[in-house]
Coordinates of C-alpha atoms in Angstrom, one line a residue:
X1 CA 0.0 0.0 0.0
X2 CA 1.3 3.4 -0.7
X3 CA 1.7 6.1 1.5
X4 CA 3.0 9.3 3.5
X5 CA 3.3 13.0 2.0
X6 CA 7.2 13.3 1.0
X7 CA 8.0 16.1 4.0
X8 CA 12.3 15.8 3.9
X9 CA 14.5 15.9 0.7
X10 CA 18.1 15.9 1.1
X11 CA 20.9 16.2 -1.2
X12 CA 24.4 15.5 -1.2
X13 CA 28.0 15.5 -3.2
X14 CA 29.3 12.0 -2.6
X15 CA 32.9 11.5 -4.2
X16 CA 35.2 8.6 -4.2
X17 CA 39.0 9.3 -5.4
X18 CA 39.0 6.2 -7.7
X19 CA 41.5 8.2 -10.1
X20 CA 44.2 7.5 -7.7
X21 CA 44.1 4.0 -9.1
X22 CA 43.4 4.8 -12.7
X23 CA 40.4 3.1 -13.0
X24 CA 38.0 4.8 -15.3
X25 CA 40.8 6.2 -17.6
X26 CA 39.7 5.8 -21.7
X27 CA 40.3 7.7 -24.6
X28 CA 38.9 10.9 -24.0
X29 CA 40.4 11.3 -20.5
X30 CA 44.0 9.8 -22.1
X31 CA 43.7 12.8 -24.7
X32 CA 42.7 15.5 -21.8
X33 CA 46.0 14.7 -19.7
X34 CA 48.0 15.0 -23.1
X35 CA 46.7 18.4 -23.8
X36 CA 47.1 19.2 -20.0
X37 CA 50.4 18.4 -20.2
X38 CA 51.7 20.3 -22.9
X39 CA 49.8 23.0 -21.2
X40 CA 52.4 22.4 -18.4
X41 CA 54.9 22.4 -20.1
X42 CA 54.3 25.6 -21.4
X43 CA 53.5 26.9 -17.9
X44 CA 57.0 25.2 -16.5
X45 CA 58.8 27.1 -19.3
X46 CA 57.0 30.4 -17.8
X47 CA 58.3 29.7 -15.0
X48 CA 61.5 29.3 -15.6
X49 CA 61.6 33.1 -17.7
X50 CA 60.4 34.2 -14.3
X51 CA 64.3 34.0 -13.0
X52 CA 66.5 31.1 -10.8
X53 CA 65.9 33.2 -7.8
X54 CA 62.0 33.9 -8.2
X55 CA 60.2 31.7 -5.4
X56 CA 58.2 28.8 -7.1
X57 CA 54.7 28.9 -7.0
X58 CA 52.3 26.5 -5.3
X59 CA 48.7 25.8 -6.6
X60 CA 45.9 26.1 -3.9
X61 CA 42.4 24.6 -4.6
X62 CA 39.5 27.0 -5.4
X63 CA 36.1 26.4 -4.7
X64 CA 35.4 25.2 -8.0
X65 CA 38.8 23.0 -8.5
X66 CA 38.4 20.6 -5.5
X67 CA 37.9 17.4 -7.3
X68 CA 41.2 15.3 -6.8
X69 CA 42.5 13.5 -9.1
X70 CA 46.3 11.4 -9.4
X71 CA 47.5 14.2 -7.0
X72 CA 50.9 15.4 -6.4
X73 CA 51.6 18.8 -4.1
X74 CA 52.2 21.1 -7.0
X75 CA 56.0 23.0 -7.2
X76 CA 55.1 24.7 -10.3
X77 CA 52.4 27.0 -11.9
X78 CA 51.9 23.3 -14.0
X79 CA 48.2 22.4 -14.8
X80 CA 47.6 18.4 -13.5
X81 CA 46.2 15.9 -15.2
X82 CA 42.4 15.4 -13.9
X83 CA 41.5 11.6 -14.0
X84 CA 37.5 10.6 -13.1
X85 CA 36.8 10.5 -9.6
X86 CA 33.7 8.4 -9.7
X87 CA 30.7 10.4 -7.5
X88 CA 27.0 10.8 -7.2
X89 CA 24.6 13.5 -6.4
X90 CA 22.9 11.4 -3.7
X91 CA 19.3 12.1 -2.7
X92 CA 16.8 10.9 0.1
X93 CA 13.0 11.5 0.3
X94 CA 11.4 11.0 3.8
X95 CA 7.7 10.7 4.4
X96 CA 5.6 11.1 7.8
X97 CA 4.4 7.6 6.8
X98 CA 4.3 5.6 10.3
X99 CA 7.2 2.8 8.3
X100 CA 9.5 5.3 8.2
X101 CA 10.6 4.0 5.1
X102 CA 13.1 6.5 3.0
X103 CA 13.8 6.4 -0.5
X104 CA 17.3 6.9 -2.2
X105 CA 18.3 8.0 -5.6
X106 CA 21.7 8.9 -7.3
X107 CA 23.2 9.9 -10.7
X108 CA 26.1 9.3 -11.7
X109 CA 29.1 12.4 -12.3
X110 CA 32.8 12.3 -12.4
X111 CA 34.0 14.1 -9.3
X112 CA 33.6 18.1 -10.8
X113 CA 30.2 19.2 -11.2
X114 CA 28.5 17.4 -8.8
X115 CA 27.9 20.1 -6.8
X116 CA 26.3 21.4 -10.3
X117 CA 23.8 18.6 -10.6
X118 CA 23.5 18.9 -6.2
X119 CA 21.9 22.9 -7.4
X120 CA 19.4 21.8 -9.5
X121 CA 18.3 18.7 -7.9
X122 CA 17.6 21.9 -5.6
X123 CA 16.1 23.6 -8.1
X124 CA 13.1 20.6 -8.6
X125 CA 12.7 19.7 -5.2
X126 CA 10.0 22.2 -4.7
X127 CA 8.0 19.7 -7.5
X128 CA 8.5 16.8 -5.2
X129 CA 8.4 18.2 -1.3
X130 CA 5.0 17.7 0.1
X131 CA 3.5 15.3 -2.4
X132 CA 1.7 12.6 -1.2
X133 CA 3.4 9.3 -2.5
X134 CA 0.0 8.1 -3.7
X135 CA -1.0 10.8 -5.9
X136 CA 2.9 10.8 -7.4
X137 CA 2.5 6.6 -8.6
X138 CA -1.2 7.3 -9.3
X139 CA -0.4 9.5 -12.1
X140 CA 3.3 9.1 -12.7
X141 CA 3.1 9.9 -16.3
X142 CA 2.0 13.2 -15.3
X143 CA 4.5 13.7 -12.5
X144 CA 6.9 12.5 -15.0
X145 CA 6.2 15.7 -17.4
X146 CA 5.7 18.3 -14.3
X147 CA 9.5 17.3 -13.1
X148 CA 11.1 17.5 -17.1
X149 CA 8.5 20.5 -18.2
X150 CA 9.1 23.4 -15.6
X151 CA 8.4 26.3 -17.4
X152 CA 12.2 27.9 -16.3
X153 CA 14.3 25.2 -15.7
X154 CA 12.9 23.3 -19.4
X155 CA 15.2 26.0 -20.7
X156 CA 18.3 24.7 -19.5
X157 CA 17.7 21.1 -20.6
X158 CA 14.8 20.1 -22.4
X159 CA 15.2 16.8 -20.8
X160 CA 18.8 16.1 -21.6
X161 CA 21.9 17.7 -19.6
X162 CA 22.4 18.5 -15.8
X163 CA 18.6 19.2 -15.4
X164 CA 18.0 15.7 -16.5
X165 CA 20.6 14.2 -14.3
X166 CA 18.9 15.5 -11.3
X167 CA 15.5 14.4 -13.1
X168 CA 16.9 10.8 -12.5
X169 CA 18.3 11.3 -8.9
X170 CA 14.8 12.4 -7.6
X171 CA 12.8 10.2 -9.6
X172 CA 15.0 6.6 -8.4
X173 CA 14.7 7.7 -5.1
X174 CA 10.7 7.9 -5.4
X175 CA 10.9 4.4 -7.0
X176 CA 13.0 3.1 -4.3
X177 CA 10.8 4.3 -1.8
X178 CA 7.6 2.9 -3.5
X179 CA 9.0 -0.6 -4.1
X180 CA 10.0 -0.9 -0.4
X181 CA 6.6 0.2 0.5
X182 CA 5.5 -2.9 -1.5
X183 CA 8.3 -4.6 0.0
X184 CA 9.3 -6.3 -3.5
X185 CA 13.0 -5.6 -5.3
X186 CA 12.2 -3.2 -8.3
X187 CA 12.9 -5.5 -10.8
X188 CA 9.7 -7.9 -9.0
X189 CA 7.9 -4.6 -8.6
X190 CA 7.5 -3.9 -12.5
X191 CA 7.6 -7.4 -13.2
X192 CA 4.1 -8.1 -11.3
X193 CA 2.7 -4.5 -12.9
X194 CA -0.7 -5.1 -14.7
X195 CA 0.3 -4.1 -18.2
X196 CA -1.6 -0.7 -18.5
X197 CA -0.4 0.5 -14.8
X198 CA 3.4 0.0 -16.3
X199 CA 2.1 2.0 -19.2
X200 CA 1.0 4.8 -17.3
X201 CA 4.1 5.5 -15.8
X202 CA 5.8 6.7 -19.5
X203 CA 5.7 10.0 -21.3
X204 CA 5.1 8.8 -24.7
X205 CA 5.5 12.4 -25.9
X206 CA 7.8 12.8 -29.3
X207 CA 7.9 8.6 -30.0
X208 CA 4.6 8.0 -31.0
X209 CA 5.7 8.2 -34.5
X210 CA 7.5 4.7 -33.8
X211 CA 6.1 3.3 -30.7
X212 CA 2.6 4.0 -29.7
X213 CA 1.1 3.5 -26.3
X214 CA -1.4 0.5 -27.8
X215 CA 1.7 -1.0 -29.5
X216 CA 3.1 -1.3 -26.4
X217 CA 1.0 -2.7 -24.7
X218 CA 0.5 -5.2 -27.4
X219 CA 4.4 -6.0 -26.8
X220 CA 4.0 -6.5 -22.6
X221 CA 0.7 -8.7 -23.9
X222 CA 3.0 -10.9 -25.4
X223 CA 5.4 -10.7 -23.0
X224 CA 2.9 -12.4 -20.4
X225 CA 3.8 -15.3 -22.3
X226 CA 6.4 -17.6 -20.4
X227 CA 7.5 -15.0 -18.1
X228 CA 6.9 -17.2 -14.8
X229 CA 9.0 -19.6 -16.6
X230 CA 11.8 -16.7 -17.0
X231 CA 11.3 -15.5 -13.6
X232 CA 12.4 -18.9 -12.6
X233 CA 15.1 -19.2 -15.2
X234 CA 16.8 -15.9 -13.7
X235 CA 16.0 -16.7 -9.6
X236 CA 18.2 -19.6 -11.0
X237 CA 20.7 -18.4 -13.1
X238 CA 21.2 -14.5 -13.3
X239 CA 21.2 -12.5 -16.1
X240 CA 25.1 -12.7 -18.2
X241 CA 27.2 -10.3 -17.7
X242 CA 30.3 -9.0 -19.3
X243 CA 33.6 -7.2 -17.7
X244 CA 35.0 -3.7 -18.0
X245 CA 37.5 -3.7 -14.9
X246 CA 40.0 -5.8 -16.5
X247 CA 41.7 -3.0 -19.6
X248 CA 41.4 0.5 -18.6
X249 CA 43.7 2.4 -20.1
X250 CA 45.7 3.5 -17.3
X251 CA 46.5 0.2 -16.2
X252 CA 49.6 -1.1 -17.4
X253 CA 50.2 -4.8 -19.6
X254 CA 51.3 -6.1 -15.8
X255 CA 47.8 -4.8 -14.7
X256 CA 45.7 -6.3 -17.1
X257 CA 47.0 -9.7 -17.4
X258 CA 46.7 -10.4 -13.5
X259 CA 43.2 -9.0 -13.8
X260 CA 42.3 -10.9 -16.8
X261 CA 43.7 -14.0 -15.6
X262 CA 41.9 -13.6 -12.4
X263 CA 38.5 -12.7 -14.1
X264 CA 39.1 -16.1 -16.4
X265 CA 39.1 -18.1 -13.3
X266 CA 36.2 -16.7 -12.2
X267 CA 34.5 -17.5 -15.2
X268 CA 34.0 -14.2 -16.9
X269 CA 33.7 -14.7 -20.7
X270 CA 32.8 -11.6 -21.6
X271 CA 36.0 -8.7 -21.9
X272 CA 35.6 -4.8 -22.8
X273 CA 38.7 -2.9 -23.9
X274 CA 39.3 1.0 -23.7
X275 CA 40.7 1.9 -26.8
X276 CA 41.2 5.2 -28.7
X277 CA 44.1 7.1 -27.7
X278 CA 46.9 5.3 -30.0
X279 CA 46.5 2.8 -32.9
X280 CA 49.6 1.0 -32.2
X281 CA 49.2 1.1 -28.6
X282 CA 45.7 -0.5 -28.8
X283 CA 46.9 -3.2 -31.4
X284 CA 48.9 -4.5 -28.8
X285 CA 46.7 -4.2 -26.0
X286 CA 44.4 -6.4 -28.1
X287 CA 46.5 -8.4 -29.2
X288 CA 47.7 -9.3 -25.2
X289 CA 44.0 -9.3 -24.4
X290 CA 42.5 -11.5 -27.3
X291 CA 45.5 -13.8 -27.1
X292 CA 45.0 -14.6 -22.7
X293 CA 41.3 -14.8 -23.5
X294 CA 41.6 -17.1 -26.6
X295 CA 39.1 -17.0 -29.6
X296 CA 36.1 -18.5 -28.2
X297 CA 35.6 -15.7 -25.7
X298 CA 33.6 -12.2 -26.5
X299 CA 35.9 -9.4 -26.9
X300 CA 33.8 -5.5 -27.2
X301 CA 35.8 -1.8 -27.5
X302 CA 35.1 1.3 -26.2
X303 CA 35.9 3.8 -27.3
X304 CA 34.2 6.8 -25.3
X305 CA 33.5 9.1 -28.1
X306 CA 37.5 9.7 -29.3
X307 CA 36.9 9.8 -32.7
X308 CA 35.5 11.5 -36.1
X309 CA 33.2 9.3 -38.9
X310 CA 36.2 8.6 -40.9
X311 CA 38.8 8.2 -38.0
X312 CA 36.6 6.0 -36.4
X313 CA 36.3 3.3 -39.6
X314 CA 39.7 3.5 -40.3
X315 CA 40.5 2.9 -37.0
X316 CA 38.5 -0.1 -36.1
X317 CA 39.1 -1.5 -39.5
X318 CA 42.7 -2.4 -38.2
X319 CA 41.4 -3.5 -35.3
X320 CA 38.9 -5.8 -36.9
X321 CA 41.2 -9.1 -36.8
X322 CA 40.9 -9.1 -33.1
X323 CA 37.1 -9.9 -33.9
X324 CA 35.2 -7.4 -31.7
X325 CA 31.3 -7.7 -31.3
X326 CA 31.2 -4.2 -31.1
X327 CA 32.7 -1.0 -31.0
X328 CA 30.8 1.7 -28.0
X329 CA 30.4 5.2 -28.5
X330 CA 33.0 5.7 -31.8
X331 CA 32.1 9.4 -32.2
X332 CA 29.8 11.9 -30.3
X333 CA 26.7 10.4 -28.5
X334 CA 24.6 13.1 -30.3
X335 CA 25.7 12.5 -34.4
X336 CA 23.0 10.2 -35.4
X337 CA 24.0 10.1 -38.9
X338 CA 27.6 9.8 -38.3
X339 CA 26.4 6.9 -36.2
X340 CA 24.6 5.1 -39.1
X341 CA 27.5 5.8 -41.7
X342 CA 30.0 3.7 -38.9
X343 CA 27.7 1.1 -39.0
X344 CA 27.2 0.7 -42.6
X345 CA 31.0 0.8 -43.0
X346 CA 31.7 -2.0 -39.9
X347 CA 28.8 -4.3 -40.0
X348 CA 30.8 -5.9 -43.1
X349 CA 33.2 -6.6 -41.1
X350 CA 31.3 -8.3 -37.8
X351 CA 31.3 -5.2 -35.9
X352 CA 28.9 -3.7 -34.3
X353 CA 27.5 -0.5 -32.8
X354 CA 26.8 -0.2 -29.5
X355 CA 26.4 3.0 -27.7
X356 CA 24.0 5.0 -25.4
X357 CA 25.2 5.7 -22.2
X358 CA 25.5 9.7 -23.0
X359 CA 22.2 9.9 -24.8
X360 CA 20.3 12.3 -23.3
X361 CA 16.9 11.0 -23.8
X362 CA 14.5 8.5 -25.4
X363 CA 14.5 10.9 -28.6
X364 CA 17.9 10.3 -29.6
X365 CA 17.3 6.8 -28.9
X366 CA 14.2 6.5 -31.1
X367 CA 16.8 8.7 -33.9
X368 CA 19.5 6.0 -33.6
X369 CA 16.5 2.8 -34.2
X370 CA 15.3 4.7 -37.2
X371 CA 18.5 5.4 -38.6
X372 CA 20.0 1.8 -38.2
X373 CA 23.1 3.4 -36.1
X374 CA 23.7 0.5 -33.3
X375 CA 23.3 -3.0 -33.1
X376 CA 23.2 -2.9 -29.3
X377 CA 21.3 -0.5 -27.4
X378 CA 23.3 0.7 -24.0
X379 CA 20.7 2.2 -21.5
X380 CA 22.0 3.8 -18.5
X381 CA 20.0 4.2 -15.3
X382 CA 20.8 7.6 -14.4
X383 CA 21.3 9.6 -17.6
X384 CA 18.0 9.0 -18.8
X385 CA 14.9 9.9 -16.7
X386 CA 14.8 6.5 -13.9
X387 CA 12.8 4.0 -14.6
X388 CA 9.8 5.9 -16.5
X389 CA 12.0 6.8 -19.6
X390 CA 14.2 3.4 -19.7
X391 CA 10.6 1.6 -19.7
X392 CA 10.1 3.1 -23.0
X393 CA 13.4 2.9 -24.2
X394 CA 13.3 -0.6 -23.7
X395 CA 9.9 -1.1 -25.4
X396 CA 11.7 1.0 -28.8
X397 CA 14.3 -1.6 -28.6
X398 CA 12.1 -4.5 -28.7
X399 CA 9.8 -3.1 -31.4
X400 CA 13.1 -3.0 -33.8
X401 CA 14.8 -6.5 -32.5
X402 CA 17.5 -4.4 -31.2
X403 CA 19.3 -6.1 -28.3
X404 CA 19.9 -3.9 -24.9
X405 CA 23.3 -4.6 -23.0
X406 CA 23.1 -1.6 -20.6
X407 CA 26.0 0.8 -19.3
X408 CA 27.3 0.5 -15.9
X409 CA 29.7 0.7 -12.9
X410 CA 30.5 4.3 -11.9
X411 CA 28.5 4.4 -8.5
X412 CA 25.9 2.6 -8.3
X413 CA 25.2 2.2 -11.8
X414 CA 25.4 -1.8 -11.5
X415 CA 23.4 -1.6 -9.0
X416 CA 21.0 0.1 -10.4
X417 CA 20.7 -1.3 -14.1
X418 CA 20.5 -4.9 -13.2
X419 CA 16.5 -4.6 -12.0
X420 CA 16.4 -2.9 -15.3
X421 CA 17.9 -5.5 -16.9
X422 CA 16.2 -8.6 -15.5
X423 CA 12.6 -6.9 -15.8
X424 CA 13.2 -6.7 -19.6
X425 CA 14.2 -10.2 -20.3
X426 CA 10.7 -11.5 -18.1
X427 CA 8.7 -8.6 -19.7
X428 CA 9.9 -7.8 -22.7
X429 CA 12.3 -8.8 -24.9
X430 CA 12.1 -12.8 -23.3
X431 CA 15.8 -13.4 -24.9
X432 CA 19.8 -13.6 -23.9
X433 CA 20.6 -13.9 -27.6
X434 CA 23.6 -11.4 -27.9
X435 CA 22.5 -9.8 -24.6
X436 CA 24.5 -9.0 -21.3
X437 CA 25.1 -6.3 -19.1
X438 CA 27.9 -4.4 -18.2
X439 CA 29.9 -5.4 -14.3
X440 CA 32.6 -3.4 -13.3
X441 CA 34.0 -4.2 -9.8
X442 CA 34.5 -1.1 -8.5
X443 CA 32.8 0.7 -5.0
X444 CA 30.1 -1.8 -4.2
X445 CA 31.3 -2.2 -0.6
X446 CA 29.7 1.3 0.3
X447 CA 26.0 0.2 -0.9
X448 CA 23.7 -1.6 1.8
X449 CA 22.6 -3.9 -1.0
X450 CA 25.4 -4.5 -3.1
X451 CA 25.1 -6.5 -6.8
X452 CA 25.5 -10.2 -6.7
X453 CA 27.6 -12.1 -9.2
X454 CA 27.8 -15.5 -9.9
X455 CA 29.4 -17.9 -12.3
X456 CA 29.6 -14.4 -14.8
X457 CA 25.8 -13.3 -14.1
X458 CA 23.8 -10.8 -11.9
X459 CA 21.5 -12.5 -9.4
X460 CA 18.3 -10.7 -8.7
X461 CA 18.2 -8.8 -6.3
X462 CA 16.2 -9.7 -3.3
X463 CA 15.5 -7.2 -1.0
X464 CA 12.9 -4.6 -0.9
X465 CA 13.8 -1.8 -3.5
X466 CA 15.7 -0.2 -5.6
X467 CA 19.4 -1.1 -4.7
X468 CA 20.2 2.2 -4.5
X469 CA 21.1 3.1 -0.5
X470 CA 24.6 3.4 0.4
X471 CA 26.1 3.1 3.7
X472 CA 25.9 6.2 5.5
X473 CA 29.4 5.7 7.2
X474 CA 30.6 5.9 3.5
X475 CA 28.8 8.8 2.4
X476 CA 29.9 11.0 5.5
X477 CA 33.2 9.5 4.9
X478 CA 33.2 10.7 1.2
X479 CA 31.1 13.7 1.4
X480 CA 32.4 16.3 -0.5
X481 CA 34.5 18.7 0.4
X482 CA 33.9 18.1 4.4
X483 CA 33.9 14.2 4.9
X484 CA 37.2 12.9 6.2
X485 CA 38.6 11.3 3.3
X486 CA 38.8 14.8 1.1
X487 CA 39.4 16.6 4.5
X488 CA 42.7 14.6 4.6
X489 CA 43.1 14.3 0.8
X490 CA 43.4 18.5 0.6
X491 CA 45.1 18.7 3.6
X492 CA 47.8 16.8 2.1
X493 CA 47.6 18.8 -1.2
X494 CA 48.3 21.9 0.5
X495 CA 50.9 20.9 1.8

């Protein structure tokens, strides 16, 4: 039964220093500490004019460059090199419901800017606080287009951008809180939703020219088909998953092969490699990879948006002997068309597109089915708008036979996507066939109900919501820029 008015929100910058290890370091962030340092170099060169005897300059943090990254205490005016520290705008919604149940929703940022996303989630809360819970659900749809149509803030996003970021936040934290109510995992929560309540949770506004609301519900018709048997099928087995943590690109070849010969005794048959930032340099990497995981396994690229059209089917033309499946984000998430001429140029070859977890909205999705741009459709649980948007995301991708393998890791991300996930094989799409989701093994100790993997595959999750609390002793630990880790982290950097 749902209930209680929503009469607390709270919002906060939660950041994790994961680029000390150089985990999350691709192409784009390789090319950013190349231009950064010939910026330095530049700057060291300044400072040398300046004179032998001219005291050297030390840099102190402003209040808008606190984000730490592979840190050293600075002797020189040099500019550093700013690797991803993984972090979340982290929300909580409290009710005077007797339960004193609390719902919790995140999106996913990279260290800067979270306190950008933290302002507007600000900015929206006065759409959320003092809503009764019932009369949210009852007409979700409509709460759906109040949050992403605010007559001011529409003009900073529509629906795509830091407004949309914070769109998700608030809106996973009200489905958290409703599926504990119900006291069902999220995934369970959908799963057992009569067909037209599921409906009415989606703003079918701008798709109706490919997916109509009675064309979807013909689709969850047919999915009613079987799905007890699937149920059981993933209570049993888990939905496959695939590995990212093994071939970042600032691990070295030491690095990867002890991670890749660990994850191959653990099962995983699934690999990702970052690739992107030198041709040479990622033939060999592929080459080591491909060879430790021999030619039966399932080898994807990533390539985080590095290149142009052209560059990009050049590129992954020499890198087709390694026999990728696919090849994720090969240009900008937003070019459409430059999209559908990689494909047409790759597809030849056995490679694939797969990309979404930058698209802002279920627009560019529908663009990207109509065009024939991917192969594999990447939803991501906190770039698009929750739950509401991904439902029709996922109903787009099974109209056009389009298989989803959805984005994750970062924080919370896996935990997250995986009730995704396992709602749309039960509900939807009823297949594995060139399906898996994304794992990377990175922060799940600091979530109350971490992801379970087995034998390669997510289990569902069983407790009551929407995976998405962390531990508070973590968050005050890594609350940013007052919780003891970063208290200690700039400490050290200023001195």
């Amino acid at each position: 039964m749902v209930r209680g008015r929503i009469c607390r929100l709270l919002v906060r910058d939660v950041r994790f220093p994961t680029s000390l290890g150089g985990h999350g370091s691709d192409a784009m962030r390789e090319a950013q500490r190349e231009r950064e340092h010939k910026q330095g170099e530049l700057e060291r060169e300044k400072q040398a004019s300046c004179g032998a005897g001219s005291p050297m300059r030390r840099w102190i943090p402003g209040p808008w460059d606190h984000d730490l990254s592979r840190r050293q205490t600075l002797n020189d005016c040099a500019t550093q090199h700013t690797d991803p520290d993984y972090s979340a705008a982290y929300v909580v919604l409290e009710t005077d419901a007797e339960d004193g149940l609390k719902g919790y929703g995140l999106t996913f940022t990279l260290g800067k800017g979270t306190e950008v996303v933290v302002c507007a989630v600000n900015a929206l809360a006065h759409h959320v606080l003092n809503k009764d819970l019932r009369d949210i659900v009852g007409d979700f749809r409509g709460f759906y287009r109040q949050l992403t149509s605010d007559g001011q803030l529409r003009w900073i996003g529509p629906e795509k951008g830091v407004v949309h970021l914070a769109t998700a936040a608030l809106l996973n934290a009200v489905w958290d809180l409703w599926a504990k109510q119900e006291g069902k995992p999220l995934w369970k929560l959908l799963v057992d939703m009569d067909p037209r309540e599921l409906l009415s949770c989606i703003d079918f506004r701008y798709i109706t020219d490919v997916l109509t609301e009675e064309e979807a519900y013909e689709i969850l018709q047919k999915g009613q088909v079987g799905k007890k048997e699937r149920e059981g099928q993933m209570l049993m087995h888990g939905y496959p998953a695939y590995t990212t943590s093994c071939a970042w690109l600032g691990y070295s070849d030491d690095t990867l092969k002890q991670l890749c010969t660990e994850a191959l005794k653990d099962g995983w048959t699934r690999f990702k490699v970052k690739v992107g930032a030198d041709l040479q340099d990622d033939i060999r990497r592929c080459r080591l990879i491909r060879n430790m995981i021999g030619p039966e396994k399932t080898l994807m690229m990533d390539a985080n948006q590095r290149w142009d059209v052209p560059e990009a089917v050049e590129w992954m033309s020499k890198l087709a002997e390694f026999k990728p499946l696919w090849i994720e984000e090969p240009t900008s998430p937003d070019d459409i068309l430059g999209h559908a001429a990689i494909s047409e140029a790759l597809v030849p070859l056995g490679i694939g597109i797969a990309t979404g977890e930058q698209c802002h909205n279920r627009v560019i999705f529908k663009q990207l089915l109509q065009a024939k741009a991917l192969q594999f459709l990447q939803i991501d649980s906190c770039r698009l708008g929750s739950v509401n948007e991904n439902l029709s995301v996922l109903l787009m991708a099974k109209k056009f036979e389009i298989p989803v393998c959805p984005h994750a890791g970062g924080v919370g991300l896996c935990e997250l996507v995986q009730h995704l996930i396992i709602f749309d094989f039960i509900s939807i799409s009823a297949s594995l066939e060139n399906r898996m989701c994304e794992y990377v093994n990175h922060l799940h100790e600091h979530f109350r109900y971490p992801v379970v993997i087995k034998k390669a595959s997510y289990m569902p999750p069983k407790d009551a919501g929407y995976s998405t609390e962390m531990k508070e002793e973590s968050v005050k630990k890594h609350q940013y820029p007052h919780g003891e880790v970063w208290k200690k982290l700039l400490a050290a950097q200023e001195n």
